CSV table of N, CA and C in Angstrom, one decimal:
chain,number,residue,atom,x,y,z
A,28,UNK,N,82.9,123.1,103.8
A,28,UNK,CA,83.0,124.3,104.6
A,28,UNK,C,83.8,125.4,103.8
A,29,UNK,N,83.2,126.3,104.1
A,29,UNK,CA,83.6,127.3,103.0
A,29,UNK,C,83.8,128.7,104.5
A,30,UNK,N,85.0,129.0,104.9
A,30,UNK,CA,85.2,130.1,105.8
A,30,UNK,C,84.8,129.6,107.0
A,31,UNK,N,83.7,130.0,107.5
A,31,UNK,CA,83.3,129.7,108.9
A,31,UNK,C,81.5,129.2,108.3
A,32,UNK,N,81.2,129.3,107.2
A,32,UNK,CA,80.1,128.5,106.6
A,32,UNK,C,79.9,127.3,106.4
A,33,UNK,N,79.1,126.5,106.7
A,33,UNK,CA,78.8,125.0,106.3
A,33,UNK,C,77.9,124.9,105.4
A,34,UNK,N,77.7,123.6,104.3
A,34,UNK,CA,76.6,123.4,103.7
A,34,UNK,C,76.0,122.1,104.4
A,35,UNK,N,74.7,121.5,104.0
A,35,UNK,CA,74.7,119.6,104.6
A,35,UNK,C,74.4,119.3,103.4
A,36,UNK,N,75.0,118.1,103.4
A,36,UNK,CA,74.5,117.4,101.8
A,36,UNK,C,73.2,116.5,102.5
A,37,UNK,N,71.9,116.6,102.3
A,37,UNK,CA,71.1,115.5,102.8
A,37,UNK,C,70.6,114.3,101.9
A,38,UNK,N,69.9,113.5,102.3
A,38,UNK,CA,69.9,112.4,100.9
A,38,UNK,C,69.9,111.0,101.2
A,39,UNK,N,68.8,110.4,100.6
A,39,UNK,CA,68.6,108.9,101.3
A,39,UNK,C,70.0,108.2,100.6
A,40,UNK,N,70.1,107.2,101.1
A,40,UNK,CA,71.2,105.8,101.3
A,40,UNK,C,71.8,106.0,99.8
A,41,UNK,N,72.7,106.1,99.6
A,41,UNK,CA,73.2,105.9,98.1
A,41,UNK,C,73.0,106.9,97.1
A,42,UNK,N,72.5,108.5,98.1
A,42,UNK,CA,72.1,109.5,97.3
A,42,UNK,C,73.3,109.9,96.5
A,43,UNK,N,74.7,109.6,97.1
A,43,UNK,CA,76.0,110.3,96.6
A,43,UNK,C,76.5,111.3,97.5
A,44,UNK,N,75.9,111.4,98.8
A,44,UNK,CA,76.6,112.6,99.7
A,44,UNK,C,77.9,112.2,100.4
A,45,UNK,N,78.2,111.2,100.7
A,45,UNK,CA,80.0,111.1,101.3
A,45,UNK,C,80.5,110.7,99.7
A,46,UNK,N,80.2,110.4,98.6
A,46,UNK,CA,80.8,111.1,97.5
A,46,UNK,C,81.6,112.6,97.1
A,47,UNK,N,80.1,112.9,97.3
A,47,UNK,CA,80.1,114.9,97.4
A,47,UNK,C,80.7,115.2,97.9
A,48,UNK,N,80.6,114.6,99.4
A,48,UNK,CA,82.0,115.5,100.3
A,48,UNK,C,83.4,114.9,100.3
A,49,UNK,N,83.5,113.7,99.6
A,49,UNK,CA,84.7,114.0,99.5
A,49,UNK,C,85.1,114.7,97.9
A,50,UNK,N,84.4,114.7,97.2
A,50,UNK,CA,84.8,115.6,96.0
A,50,UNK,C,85.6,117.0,96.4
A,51,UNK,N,84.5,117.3,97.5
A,51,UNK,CA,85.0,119.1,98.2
A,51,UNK,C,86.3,118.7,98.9
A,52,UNK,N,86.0,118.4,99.9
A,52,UNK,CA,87.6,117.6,100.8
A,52,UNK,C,89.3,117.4,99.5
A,53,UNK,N,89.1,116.9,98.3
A,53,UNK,CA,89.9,116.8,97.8
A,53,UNK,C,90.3,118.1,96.8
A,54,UNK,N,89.0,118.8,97.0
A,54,UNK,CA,89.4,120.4,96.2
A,54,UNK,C,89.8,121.5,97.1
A,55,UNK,N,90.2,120.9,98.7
A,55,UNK,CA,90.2,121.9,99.4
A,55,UNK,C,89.3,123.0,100.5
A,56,UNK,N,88.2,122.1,100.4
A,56,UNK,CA,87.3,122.4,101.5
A,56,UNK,C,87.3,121.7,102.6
A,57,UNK,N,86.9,122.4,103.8
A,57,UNK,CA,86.9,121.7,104.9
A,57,UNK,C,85.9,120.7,105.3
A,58,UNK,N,85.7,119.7,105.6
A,58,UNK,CA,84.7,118.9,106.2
A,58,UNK,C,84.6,118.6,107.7
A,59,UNK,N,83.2,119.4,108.1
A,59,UNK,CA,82.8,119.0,109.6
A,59,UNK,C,82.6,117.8,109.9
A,60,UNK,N,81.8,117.1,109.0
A,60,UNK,CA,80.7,115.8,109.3
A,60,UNK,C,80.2,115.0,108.0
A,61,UNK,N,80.5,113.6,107.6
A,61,UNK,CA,80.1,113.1,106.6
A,61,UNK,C,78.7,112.0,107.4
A,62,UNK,N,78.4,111.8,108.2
A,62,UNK,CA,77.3,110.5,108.1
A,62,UNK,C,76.5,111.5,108.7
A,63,UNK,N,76.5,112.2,109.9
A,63,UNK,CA,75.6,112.7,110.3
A,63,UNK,C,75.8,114.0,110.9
A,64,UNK,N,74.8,115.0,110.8
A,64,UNK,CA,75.2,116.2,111.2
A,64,UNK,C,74.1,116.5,112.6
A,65,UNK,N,75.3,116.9,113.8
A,65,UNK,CA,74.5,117.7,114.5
A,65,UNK,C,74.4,118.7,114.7
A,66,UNK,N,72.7,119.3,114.7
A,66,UNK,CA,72.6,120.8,114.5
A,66,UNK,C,72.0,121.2,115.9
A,67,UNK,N,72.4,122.8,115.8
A,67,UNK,CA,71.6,123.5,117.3
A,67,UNK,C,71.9,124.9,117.1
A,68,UNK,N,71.0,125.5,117.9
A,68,UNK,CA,71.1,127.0,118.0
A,68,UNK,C,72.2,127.5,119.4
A,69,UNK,N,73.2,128.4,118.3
A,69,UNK,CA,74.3,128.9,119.7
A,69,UNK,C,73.4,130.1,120.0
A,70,UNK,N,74.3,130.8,120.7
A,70,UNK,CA,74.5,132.1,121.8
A,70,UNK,C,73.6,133.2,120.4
A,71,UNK,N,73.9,133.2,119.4
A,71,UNK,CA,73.5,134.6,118.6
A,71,UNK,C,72.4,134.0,117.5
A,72,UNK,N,70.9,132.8,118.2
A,72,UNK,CA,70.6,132.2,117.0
A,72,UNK,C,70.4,131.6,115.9
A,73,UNK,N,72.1,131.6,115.7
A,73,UNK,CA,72.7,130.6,114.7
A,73,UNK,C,72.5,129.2,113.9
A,74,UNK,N,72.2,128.4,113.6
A,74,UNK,CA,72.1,127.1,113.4
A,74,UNK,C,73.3,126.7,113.5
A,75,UNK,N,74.3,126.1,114.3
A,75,UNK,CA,75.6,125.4,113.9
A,75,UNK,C,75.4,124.4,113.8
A,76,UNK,N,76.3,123.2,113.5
A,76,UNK,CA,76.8,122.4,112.9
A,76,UNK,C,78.1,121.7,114.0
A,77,UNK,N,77.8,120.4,114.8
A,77,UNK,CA,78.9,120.1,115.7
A,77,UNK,C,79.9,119.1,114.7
A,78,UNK,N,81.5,119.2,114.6
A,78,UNK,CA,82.1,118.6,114.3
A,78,UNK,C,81.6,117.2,114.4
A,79,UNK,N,81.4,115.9,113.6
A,79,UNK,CA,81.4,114.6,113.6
A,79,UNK,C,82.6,113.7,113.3
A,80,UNK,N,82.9,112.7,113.2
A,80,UNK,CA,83.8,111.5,112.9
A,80,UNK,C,84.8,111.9,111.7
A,81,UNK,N,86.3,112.3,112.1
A,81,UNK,CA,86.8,112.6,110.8
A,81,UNK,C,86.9,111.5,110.1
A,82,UNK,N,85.9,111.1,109.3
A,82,UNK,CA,86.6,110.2,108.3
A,82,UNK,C,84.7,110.1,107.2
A,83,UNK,N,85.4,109.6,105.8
A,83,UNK,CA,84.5,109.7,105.2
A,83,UNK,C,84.2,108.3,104.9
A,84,UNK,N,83.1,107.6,105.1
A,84,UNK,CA,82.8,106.2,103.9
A,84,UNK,C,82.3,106.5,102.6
A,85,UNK,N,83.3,105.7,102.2
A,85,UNK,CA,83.1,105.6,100.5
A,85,UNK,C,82.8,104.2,99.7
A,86,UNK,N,82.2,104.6,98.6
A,86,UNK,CA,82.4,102.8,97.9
A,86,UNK,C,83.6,102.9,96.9
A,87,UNK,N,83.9,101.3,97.0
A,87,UNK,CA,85.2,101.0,96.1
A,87,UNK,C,85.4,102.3,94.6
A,88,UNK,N,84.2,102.4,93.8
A,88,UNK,CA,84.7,103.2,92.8
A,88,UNK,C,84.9,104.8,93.0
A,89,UNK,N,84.3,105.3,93.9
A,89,UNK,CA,84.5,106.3,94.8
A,89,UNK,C,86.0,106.7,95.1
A,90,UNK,N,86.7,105.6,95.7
A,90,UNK,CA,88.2,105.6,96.2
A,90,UNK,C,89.1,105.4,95.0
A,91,UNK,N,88.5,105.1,94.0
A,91,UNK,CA,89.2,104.9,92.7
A,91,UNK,C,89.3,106.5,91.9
A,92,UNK,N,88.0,106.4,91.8
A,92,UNK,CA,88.1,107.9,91.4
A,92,UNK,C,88.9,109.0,91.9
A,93,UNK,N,89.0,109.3,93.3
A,93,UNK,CA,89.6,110.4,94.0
A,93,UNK,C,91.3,110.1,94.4
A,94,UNK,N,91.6,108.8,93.9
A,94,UNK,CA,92.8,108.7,94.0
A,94,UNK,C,93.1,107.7,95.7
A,95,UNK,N,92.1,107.7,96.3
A,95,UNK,CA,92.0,107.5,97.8
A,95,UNK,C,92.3,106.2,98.7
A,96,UNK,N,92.7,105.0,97.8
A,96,UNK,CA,92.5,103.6,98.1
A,96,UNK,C,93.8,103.7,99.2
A,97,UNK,N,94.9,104.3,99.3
A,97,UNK,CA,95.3,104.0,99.8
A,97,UNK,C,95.8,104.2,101.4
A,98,UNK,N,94.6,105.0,101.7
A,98,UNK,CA,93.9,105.9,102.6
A,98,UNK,C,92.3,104.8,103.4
A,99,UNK,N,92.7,103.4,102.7
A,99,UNK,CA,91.3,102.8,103.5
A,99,UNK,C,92.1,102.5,105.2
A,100,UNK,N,90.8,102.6,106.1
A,100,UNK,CA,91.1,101.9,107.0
A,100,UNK,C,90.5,100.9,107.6
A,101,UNK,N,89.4,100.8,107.3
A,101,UNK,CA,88.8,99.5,107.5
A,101,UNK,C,87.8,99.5,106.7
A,102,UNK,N,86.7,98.4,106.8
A,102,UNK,CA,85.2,98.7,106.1
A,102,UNK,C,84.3,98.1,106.9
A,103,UNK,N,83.1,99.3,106.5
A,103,UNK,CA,81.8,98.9,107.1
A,103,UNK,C,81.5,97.7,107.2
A,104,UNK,N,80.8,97.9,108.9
A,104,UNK,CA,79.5,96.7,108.6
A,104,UNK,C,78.5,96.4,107.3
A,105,UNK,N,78.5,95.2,107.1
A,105,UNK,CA,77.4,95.2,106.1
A,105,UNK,C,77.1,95.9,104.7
A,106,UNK,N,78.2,96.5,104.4
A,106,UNK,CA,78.0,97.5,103.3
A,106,UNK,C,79.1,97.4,102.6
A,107,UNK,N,79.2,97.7,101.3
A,107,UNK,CA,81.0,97.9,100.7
A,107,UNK,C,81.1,98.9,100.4
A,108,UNK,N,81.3,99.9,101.6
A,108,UNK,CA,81.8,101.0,102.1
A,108,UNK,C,83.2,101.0,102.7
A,109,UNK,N,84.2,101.9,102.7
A,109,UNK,CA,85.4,101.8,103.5
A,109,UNK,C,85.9,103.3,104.0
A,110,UNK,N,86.2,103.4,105.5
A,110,UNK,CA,86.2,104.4,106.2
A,110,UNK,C,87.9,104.9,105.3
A,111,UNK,N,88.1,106.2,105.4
A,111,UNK,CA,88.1,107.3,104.8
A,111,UNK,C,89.1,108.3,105.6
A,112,UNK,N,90.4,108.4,106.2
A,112,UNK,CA,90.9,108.9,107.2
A,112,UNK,C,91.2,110.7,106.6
A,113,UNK,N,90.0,111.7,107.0
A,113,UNK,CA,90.0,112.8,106.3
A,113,UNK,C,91.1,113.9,107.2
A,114,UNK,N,91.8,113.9,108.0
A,114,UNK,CA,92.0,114.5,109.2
A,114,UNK,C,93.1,115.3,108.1
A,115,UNK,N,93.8,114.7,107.2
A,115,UNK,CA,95.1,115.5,106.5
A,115,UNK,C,93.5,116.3,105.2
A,116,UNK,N,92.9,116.4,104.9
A,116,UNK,CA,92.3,116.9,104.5
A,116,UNK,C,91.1,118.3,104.5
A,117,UNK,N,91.5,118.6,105.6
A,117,UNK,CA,91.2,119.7,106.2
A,117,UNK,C,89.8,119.4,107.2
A,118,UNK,N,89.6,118.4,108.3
A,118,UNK,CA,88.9,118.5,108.8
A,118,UNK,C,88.4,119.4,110.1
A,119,UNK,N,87.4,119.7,110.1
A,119,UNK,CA,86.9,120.7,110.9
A,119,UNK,C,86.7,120.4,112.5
A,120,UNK,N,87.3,120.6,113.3
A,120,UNK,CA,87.2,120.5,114.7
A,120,UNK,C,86.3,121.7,115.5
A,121,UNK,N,85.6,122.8,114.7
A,121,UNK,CA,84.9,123.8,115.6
A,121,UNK,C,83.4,123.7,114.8
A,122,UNK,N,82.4,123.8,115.9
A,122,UNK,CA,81.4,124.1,115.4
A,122,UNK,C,81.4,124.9,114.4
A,123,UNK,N,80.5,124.8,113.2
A,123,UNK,CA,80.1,125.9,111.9
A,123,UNK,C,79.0,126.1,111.7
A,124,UNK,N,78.8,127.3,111.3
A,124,UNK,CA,77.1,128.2,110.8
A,124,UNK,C,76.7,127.3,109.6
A,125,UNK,N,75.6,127.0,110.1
A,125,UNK,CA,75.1,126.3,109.1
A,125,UNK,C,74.5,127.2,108.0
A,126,UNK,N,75.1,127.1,106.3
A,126,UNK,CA,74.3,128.4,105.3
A,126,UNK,C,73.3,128.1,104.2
A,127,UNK,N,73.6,127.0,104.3
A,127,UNK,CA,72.6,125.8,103.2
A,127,UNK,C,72.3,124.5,103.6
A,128,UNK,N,71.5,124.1,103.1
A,128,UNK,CA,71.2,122.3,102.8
A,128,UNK,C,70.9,122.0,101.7
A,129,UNK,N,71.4,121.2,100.9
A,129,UNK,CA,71.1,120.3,99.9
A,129,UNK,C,70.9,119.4,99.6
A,130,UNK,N,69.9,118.8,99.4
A,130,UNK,CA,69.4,117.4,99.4
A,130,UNK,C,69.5,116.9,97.8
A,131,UNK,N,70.3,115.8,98.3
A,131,UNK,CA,70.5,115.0,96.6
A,131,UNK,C,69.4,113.7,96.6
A,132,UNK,N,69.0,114.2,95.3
A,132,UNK,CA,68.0,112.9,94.6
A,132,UNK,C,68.4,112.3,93.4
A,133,UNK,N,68.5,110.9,93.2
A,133,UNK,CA,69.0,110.3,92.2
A,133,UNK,C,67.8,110.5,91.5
A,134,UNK,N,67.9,110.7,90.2
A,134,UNK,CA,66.7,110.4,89.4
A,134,UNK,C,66.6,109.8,88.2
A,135,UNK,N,66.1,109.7,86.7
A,135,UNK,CA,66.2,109.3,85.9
A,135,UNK,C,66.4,110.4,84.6
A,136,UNK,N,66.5,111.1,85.1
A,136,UNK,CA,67.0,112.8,84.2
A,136,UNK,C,68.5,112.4,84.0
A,137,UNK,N,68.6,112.6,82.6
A,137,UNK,CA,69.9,112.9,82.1
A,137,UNK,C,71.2,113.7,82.3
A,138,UNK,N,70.4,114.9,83.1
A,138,UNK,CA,71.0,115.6,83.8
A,138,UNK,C,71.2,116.1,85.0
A,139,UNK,N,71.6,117.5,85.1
A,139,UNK,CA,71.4,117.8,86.8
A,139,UNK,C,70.3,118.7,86.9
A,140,UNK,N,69.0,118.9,87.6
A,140,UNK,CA,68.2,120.0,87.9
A,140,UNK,C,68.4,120.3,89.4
A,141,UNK,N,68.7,121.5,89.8
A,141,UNK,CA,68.8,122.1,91.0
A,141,UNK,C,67.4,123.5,90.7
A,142,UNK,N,66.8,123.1,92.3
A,142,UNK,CA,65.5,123.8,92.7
A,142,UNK,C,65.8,124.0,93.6
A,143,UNK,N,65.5,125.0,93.8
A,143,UNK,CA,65.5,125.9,95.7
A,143,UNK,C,64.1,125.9,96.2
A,144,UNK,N,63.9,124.9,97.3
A,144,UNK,CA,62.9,124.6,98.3
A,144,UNK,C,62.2,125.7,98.7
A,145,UNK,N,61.3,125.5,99.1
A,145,UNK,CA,59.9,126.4,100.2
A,145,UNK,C,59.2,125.6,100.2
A,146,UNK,N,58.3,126.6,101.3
A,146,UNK,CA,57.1,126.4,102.1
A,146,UNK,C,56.9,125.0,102.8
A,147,UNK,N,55.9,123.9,102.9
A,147,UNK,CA,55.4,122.8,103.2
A,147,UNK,C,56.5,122.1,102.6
A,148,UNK,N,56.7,122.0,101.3
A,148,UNK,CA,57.7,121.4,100.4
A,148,UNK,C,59.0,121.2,101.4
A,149,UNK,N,59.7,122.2,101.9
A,149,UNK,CA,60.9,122.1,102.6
A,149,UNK,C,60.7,121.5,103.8
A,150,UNK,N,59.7,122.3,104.4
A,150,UNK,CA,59.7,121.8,106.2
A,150,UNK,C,59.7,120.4,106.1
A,151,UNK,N,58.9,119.6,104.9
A,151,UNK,CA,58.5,118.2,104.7
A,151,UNK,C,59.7,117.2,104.8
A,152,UNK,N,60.8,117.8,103.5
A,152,UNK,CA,61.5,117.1,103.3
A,152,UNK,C,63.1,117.5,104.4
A,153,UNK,N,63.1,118.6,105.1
A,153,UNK,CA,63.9,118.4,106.2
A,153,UNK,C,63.5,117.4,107.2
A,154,UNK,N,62.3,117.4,107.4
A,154,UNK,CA,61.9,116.6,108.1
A,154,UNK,C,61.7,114.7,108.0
A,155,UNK,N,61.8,114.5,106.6
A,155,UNK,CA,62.3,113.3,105.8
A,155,UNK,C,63.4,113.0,106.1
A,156,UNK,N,64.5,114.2,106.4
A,156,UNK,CA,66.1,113.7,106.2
A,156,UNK,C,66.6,113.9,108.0
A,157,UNK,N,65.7,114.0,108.6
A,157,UNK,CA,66.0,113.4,110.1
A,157,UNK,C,66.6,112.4,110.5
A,158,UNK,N,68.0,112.2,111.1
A,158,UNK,CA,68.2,111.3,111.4
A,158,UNK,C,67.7,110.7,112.5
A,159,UNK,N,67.0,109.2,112.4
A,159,UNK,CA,66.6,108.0,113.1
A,159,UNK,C,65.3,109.2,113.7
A,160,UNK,N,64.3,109.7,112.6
A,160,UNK,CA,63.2,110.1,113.7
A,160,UNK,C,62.3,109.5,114.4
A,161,UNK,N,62.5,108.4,114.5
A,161,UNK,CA,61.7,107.6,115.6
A,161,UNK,C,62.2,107.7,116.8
A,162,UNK,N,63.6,107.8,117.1
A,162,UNK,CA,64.7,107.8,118.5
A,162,UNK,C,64.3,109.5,119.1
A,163,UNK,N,63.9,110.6,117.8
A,163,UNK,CA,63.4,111.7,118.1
A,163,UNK,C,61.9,111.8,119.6
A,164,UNK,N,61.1,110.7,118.6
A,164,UNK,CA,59.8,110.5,119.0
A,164,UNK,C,60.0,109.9,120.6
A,165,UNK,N,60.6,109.1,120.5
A,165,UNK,CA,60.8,107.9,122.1
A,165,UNK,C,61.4,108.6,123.0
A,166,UNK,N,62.2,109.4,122.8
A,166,UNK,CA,63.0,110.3,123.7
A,166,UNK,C,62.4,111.6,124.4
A,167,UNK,N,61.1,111.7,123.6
A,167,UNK,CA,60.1,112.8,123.8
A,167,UNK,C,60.7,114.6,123.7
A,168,UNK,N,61.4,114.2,122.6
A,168,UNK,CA,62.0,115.3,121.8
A,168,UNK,C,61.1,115.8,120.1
A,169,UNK,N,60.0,115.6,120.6
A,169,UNK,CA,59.3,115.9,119.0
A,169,UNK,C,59.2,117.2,119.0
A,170,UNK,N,58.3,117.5,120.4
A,170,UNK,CA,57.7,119.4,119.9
A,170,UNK,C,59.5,120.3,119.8
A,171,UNK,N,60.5,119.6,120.7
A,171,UNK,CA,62.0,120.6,120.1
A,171,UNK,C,62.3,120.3,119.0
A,172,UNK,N,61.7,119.2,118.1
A,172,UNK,CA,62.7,118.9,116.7
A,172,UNK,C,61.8,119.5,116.0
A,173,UNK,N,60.4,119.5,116.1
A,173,UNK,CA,59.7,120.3,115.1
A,173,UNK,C,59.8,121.9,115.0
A,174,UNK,N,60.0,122.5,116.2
A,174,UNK,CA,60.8,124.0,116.4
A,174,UNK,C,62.4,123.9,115.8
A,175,UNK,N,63.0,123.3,116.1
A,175,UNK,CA,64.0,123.0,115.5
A,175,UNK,C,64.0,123.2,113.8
A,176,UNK,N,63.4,122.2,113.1
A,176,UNK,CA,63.4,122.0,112.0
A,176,UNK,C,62.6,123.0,111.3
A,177,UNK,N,61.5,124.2,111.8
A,177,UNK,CA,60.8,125.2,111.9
A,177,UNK,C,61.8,126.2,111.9
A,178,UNK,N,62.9,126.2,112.3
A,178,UNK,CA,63.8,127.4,112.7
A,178,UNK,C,64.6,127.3,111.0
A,179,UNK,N,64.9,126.3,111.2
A,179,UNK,CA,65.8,125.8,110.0
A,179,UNK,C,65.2,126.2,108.6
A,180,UNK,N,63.7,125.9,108.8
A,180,UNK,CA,63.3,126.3,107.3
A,180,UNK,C,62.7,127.3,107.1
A,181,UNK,N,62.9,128.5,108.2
A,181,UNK,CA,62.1,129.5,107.8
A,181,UNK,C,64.0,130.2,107.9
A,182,UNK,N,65.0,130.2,108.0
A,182,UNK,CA,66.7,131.0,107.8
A,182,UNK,C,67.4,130.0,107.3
A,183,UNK,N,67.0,129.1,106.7
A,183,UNK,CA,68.4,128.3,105.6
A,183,UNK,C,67.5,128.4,104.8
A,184,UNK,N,68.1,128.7,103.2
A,184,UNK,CA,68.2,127.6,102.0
A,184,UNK,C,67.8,126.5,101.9
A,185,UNK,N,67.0,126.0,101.3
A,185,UNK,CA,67.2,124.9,100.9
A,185,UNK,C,67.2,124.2,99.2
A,186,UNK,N,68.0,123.8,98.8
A,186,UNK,CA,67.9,123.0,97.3
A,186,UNK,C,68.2,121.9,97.4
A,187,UNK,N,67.4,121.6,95.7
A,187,UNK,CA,67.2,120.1,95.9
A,187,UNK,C,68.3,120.0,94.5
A,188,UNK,N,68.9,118.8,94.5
A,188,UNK,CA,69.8,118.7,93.4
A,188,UNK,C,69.6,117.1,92.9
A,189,UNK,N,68.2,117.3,91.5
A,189,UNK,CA,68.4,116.1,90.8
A,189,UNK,C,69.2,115.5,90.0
A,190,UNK,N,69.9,114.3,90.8
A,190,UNK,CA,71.1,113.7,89.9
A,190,UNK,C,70.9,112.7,88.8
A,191,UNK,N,71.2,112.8,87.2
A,191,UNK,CA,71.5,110.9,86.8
A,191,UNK,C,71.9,109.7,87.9
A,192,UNK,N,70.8,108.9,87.5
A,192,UNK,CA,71.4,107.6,88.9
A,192,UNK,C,72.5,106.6,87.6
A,193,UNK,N,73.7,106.3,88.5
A,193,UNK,CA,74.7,106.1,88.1
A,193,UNK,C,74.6,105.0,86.6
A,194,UNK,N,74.9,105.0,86.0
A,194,UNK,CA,74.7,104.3,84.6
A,194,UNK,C,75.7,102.4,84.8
């Protein structure tokens, strides 16, 4: 979070995004939401962004890197991940305008290529990074998530940021 701006990092399982945010978190940015973001339109429009769970999961080299191990509080189910207590880190307690999304892809590029999304391309892949879109479907919340996610990609940003997958 940058002011009263948010970004989302989107990105399948292991893309690097509660990485990413805590990279920001430890440079001084604020964090709304690391596992999942909820989005909605306020009073003027807006896309915001509702505060989620202060805390970030990380994997063991992750917490090594950022200095953070001794900040674990417990660990995931099933994963070796360990929750992340971000609260002294500037976490975010107010809804935020959502001003970007970025979706991280691990790839086999040496480097980093960052593209800014359109058209079919975007709607597709916001719609990829849905969380649990089946719970969408059963709840009989499709034709709002498709206006939803229609609102989103015709006034946000979107880029894609291809990463080296970790060596």
């Amino acid at each position: 979070l940058n002011g009263n701006e948010a970004v989302i990092f989107a990105g399948d399982t292991a893309a690097g995004k509660s990485t990413l945010v805590a990279g920001c978190a430890v440079r001084g940015y604020g964090v709304v939401s690391d596992d999942i973001s909820a989005l909605s339109l306020n009073n003027t429009s807006k896309i915001t962004i509702s505060p989620g769970i202060p805390h970030i999961k990380l994997c063991e080299d992750a917490l090594k890197f950022f200095d953070l191990k001794k900040q674990i509080h417990s660990t995931s189910l099933n994963q070796e991940k360990y929750k992340v207590n971000i609260l002294k880190a500037g976490f975010i307690f107010e809804p935020s305008v959502l001003n970007k999304i970025i979706i991280i892809e691990p790839s086999e590029r040496s480097d980093f290529l960052t593209t800014e999304i359109y058209g079919t391309e975007k709607f597709q892949k916001l719609m990829k990074h849905t969380y649990r879109p089946w719970a969408v479907h059963k709840l009989g919340l499709t034709s709002n998530h498709i206006k939803l996610v229609a609102k989103i990609a015709s006034n946000i940003r979107v880029f894609c940021v291809k990463r080296p997958v970790r060596q």
